[in-house]
Amino acid sequence: MMALRSVPHSLMTNSERDYVALALQGGGSHGAYSWGVLDALLERGFRFDSVCGVSSGAILATMAVQGLVQGGAEGARAQMARFWDRVMASDWFAPMMGALDRWVPGFEIGRGMSNAFAIQGLSAMSSFFGPLSVNPLGQNPLRPILNDLLDRTALADPAAPALFVAATAVESGKLRIFANGAITIDALLASACLPAAFPAVMIEGVAYWDGAYAGNPPLAPLLARRPERLVLIRAQSRFRKGVPEQPSDILNRVQELAFQAAIEAELASMPAETRLIDYGADTALNGLSAESRASTDRGFLDKLFRAGRAVGQTEPHGD
């Protein structure tokens, strides 16, 4: 485990000579924790020059960048809040619930069904039948939200921080980085594409899945700029107590370890002049189930947001 020490509060405000990079991990709905951290940091005066994200981290980064162009720090906070408010208000699984009716005789859909129960059912089905059986129309609940919120003009503005969104090419396994003006709704959906629930996103004839498979997030676009500070906001816990025994828990832990390995390798080769400021998520996220990554329950997401806010309001830590 990396030894941490407090960083003076003055480092939260950029100087003319500071170049600050921000890295946002993906984690589905657990990204509400990252939202809370970043919301508190922006409130405290934090600014960044470049940012890279995958999955929910990519969308969070995109909302923050376009908000900064539209209205400074308060604009960034407002745009992030608008996105998460839409997520919490959405009927996330409605397009896929009919599949459970078709495949499970006697299954009844009710408005009182918990997200956790719905996710478990859909997850079990996708393991046997694949995403096209669970979601035959390939509908993604994020598309209408992004269609309403994405401001590509703001992303391409010369004043916008450098923005990098990552996706993974299914066939080659190669990482693809989309930057600022090239970031479209499809690029964001590709970065957040969970293959168990959604078909691969096709962009220029290439199929893409979640960017976390290639890096969570990839740091190369940020480190190439040799920043004085790299601020990492994690959306998954590095540690999980106990040895999983159930197949779903084993798979969840295997994925966590795989996602973690890539970023730890990149951090190990970080330039000596770059100071890492690491906002971990172990306390807030340790012990949460894999299914909770797809929860849109307002109470759950509010709880994660508040946990992130509490961490973002404290002094950061550096390497």
mmCIF file with all atom_site columns, N, CA, C and O in Angstrom, residues 33-52:
data_model
loop_
_atom_site.group_PDB
_atom_site.id
_atom_site.type_symbol
_atom_site.label_atom_id
_atom_site.label_alt_id
_atom_site.label_comp_id
_atom_site.label_asym_id
_atom_site.label_entity_id
_atom_site.label_seq_id
_atom_site.pdbx_PDB_ins_code
_atom_site.Cartn_x
_atom_site.Cartn_y
_atom_site.Cartn_z
_atom_site.occupancy
_atom_site.B_iso_or_equiv
_atom_site.pdbx_formal_charge
_atom_site.auth_seq_id
_atom_site.auth_comp_id
_atom_site.auth_asym_id
_atom_site.auth_atom_id
_atom_site.pdbx_PDB_model_num
ATOM 1  N N  . TYR A 1 33 ? -19.860 8.416  -6.196  1.00 0.00 ? 33 TYR A N  1
ATOM 2  C CA . TYR A 1 33 ? -18.841 8.748  -5.192  1.00 0.00 ? 33 TYR A CA 1
ATOM 3  C C  . TYR A 1 33 ? -17.836 9.735  -5.791  1.00 0.00 ? 33 TYR A C  1
ATOM 4  O O  . TYR A 1 33 ? -17.492 10.749 -5.169  1.00 0.00 ? 33 TYR A O  1
ATOM 5  N N  . SER A 1 34 ? -17.356 9.443  -7.002  1.00 0.00 ? 34 SER A N  1
ATOM 6  C CA . SER A 1 34 ? -16.415 10.346 -7.678  1.00 0.00 ? 34 SER A CA 1
ATOM 7  C C  . SER A 1 34 ? -17.036 11.712 -7.897  1.00 0.00 ? 34 SER A C  1
ATOM 8  O O  . SER A 1 34 ? -16.360 12.744 -7.770  1.00 0.00 ? 34 SER A O  1
ATOM 9  N N  . TRP A 1 35 ? -18.295 11.726 -8.262  1.00 0.00 ? 35 TRP A N  1
ATOM 10 C CA . TRP A 1 35 ? -19.024 12.988 -8.417  1.00 0.00 ? 35 TRP A CA 1
ATOM 11 C C  . TRP A 1 35 ? -18.951 13.800 -7.128  1.00 0.00 ? 35 TRP A C  1
ATOM 12 O O  . TRP A 1 35 ? -18.662 15.007 -7.158  1.00 0.00 ? 35 TRP A O  1
ATOM 13 N N  . GLY A 1 36 ? -19.186 13.172 -6.003  1.00 0.00 ? 36 GLY A N  1
ATOM 14 C CA . GLY A 1 36 ? -19.136 13.883 -4.726  1.00 0.00 ? 36 GLY A CA 1
ATOM 15 C C  . GLY A 1 36 ? -17.759 14.448 -4.432  1.00 0.00 ? 36 GLY A C  1
ATOM 16 O O  . GLY A 1 36 ? -17.623 15.593 -3.984  1.00 0.00 ? 36 GLY A O  1
ATOM 17 N N  . VAL A 1 37 ? -16.711 13.646 -4.695  1.00 0.00 ? 37 VAL A N  1
ATOM 18 C CA . VAL A 1 37 ? -15.346 14.119 -4.466  1.00 0.00 ? 37 VAL A CA 1
ATOM 19 C C  . VAL A 1 37 ? -15.055 15.337 -5.333  1.00 0.00 ? 37 VAL A C  1
ATOM 20 O O  . VAL A 1 37 ? -14.586 16.376 -4.855  1.00 0.00 ? 37 VAL A O  1
ATOM 21 N N  . LEU A 1 38 ? -15.334 15.225 -6.635  1.00 0.00 ? 38 LEU A N  1
ATOM 22 C CA . LEU A 1 38 ? -15.018 16.314 -7.560  1.00 0.00 ? 38 LEU A CA 1
ATOM 23 C C  . LEU A 1 38 ? -15.866 17.543 -7.280  1.00 0.00 ? 38 LEU A C  1
ATOM 24 O O  . LEU A 1 38 ? -15.383 18.685 -7.390  1.00 0.00 ? 38 LEU A O  1
ATOM 25 N N  . ASP A 1 39 ? -17.114 17.349 -6.909  1.00 0.00 ? 39 ASP A N  1
ATOM 26 C CA . ASP A 1 39 ? -17.977 18.475 -6.563  1.00 0.00 ? 39 ASP A CA 1
ATOM 27 C C  . ASP A 1 39 ? -17.378 19.270 -5.410  1.00 0.00 ? 39 ASP A C  1
ATOM 28 O O  . ASP A 1 39 ? -17.326 20.514 -5.453  1.00 0.00 ? 39 ASP A O  1
ATOM 29 N N  . ALA A 1 40 ? -16.906 18.569 -4.379  1.00 0.00 ? 40 ALA A N  1
ATOM 30 C CA . ALA A 1 40 ? -16.322 19.245 -3.230  1.00 0.00 ? 40 ALA A CA 1
ATOM 31 C C  . ALA A 1 40 ? -15.005 19.931 -3.600  1.00 0.00 ? 40 ALA A C  1
ATOM 32 O O  . ALA A 1 40 ? -14.715 21.040 -3.140  1.00 0.00 ? 40 ALA A O  1
ATOM 33 N N  . LEU A 1 41 ? -14.197 19.278 -4.442  1.00 0.00 ? 41 LEU A N  1
ATOM 34 C CA . LEU A 1 41 ? -12.918 19.876 -4.840  1.00 0.00 ? 41 LEU A CA 1
ATOM 35 C C  . LEU A 1 41 ? -13.141 21.168 -5.626  1.00 0.00 ? 41 LEU A C  1
ATOM 36 O O  . LEU A 1 41 ? -12.453 22.172 -5.400  1.00 0.00 ? 41 LEU A O  1
ATOM 37 N N  . LEU A 1 42 ? -14.079 21.137 -6.561  1.00 0.00 ? 42 LEU A N  1
ATOM 38 C CA . LEU A 1 42 ? -14.366 22.349 -7.340  1.00 0.00 ? 42 LEU A CA 1
ATOM 39 C C  . LEU A 1 42 ? -14.876 23.466 -6.443  1.00 0.00 ? 42 LEU A C  1
ATOM 40 O O  . LEU A 1 42 ? -14.546 24.638 -6.632  1.00 0.00 ? 42 LEU A O  1
ATOM 41 N N  . GLU A 1 43 ? -15.659 23.105 -5.469  1.00 0.00 ? 43 GLU A N  1
ATOM 42 C CA . GLU A 1 43 ? -16.163 24.090 -4.515  1.00 0.00 ? 43 GLU A CA 1
ATOM 43 C C  . GLU A 1 43 ? -15.013 24.720 -3.731  1.00 0.00 ? 43 GLU A C  1
ATOM 44 O O  . GLU A 1 43 ? -15.067 25.909 -3.374  1.00 0.00 ? 43 GLU A O  1
ATOM 45 N N  . ARG A 1 44 ? -13.943 23.956 -3.509  1.00 0.00 ? 44 ARG A N  1
ATOM 46 C CA . ARG A 1 44 ? -12.797 24.435 -2.737  1.00 0.00 ? 44 ARG A CA 1
ATOM 47 C C  . ARG A 1 44 ? -11.793 25.209 -3.594  1.00 0.00 ? 44 ARG A C  1
ATOM 48 O O  . ARG A 1 44 ? -10.798 25.709 -3.065  1.00 0.00 ? 44 ARG A O  1
ATOM 49 N N  . GLY A 1 45 ? -12.014 25.281 -4.899  1.00 0.00 ? 45 GLY A N  1
ATOM 50 C CA . GLY A 1 45 ? -11.111 26.050 -5.745  1.00 0.00 ? 45 GLY A CA 1
ATOM 51 C C  . GLY A 1 45 ? -10.210 25.225 -6.631  1.00 0.00 ? 45 GLY A C  1
ATOM 52 O O  . GLY A 1 45 ? -9.336  25.774 -7.307  1.00 0.00 ? 45 GLY A O  1
ATOM 53 N N  . PHE A 1 46 ? -10.412 23.913 -6.645  1.00 0.00 ? 46 PHE A N  1
ATOM 54 C CA . PHE A 1 46 ? -9.596  23.031 -7.480  1.00 0.00 ? 46 PHE A CA 1
ATOM 55 C C  . PHE A 1 46 ? -9.842  23.305 -8.957  1.00 0.00 ? 46 PHE A C  1
ATOM 56 O O  . PHE A 1 46 ? -10.974 23.495 -9.386  1.00 0.00 ? 46 PHE A O  1
ATOM 57 N N  . ARG A 1 47 ? -8.749  23.321 -9.745  1.00 0.00 ? 47 ARG A N  1
ATOM 58 C CA . ARG A 1 47 ? -8.849  23.440 -11.187 1.00 0.00 ? 47 ARG A CA 1
ATOM 59 C C  . ARG A 1 47 ? -7.929  22.411 -11.827 1.00 0.00 ? 47 ARG A C  1
ATOM 60 O O  . ARG A 1 47 ? -6.918  22.022 -11.245 1.00 0.00 ? 47 ARG A O  1
ATOM 61 N N  . PHE A 1 48 ? -8.271  21.958 -13.027 1.00 0.00 ? 48 PHE A N  1
ATOM 62 C CA . PHE A 1 48 ? -7.440  20.976 -13.717 1.00 0.00 ? 48 PHE A CA 1
ATOM 63 C C  . PHE A 1 48 ? -7.250  21.410 -15.162 1.00 0.00 ? 48 PHE A C  1
ATOM 64 O O  . PHE A 1 48 ? -8.076  22.117 -15.736 1.00 0.00 ? 48 PHE A O  1
ATOM 65 N N  . ASP A 1 49 ? -6.138  20.960 -15.747 1.00 0.00 ? 49 ASP A N  1
ATOM 66 C CA . ASP A 1 49 ? -5.803  21.323 -17.127 1.00 0.00 ? 49 ASP A CA 1
ATOM 67 C C  . ASP A 1 49 ? -6.139  20.218 -18.111 1.00 0.00 ? 49 ASP A C  1
ATOM 68 O O  . ASP A 1 49 ? -6.336  20.484 -19.304 1.00 0.00 ? 49 ASP A O  1
ATOM 69 N N  . SER A 1 50 ? -6.142  18.983 -17.657 1.00 0.00 ? 50 SER A N  1
ATOM 70 C CA . SER A 1 50 ? -6.495  17.855 -18.505 1.00 0.00 ? 50 SER A CA 1
ATOM 71 C C  . SER A 1 50 ? -7.159  16.789 -17.649 1.00 0.00 ? 50 SER A C  1
ATOM 72 O O  . SER A 1 50 ? -6.930  16.714 -16.435 1.00 0.00 ? 50 SER A O  1
ATOM 73 N N  . VAL A 1 51 ? -7.997  15.965 -18.297 1.00 0.00 ? 51 VAL A N  1
ATOM 74 C CA . VAL A 1 51 ? -8.716  14.936 -17.562 1.00 0.00 ? 51 VAL A CA 1
ATOM 75 C C  . VAL A 1 51 ? -8.959  13.751 -18.475 1.00 0.00 ? 51 VAL A C  1
ATOM 76 O O  . VAL A 1 51 ? -9.228  13.906 -19.667 1.00 0.00 ? 51 VAL A O  1
ATOM 77 N N  . CYS A 1 52 ? -8.838  12.553 -17.913 1.00 0.00 ? 52 CYS A N  1
ATOM 78 C CA . CYS A 1 52 ? -9.126  11.326 -18.639 1.00 0.00 ? 52 CYS A CA 1
ATOM 79 C C  . CYS A 1 52 ? -10.075 10.483 -17.797 1.00 0.00 ? 52 CYS A C  1
ATOM 80 O O  . CYS A 1 52 ? -9.928  10.414 -16.567 1.00 0.00 ? 52 CYS A O  1
#
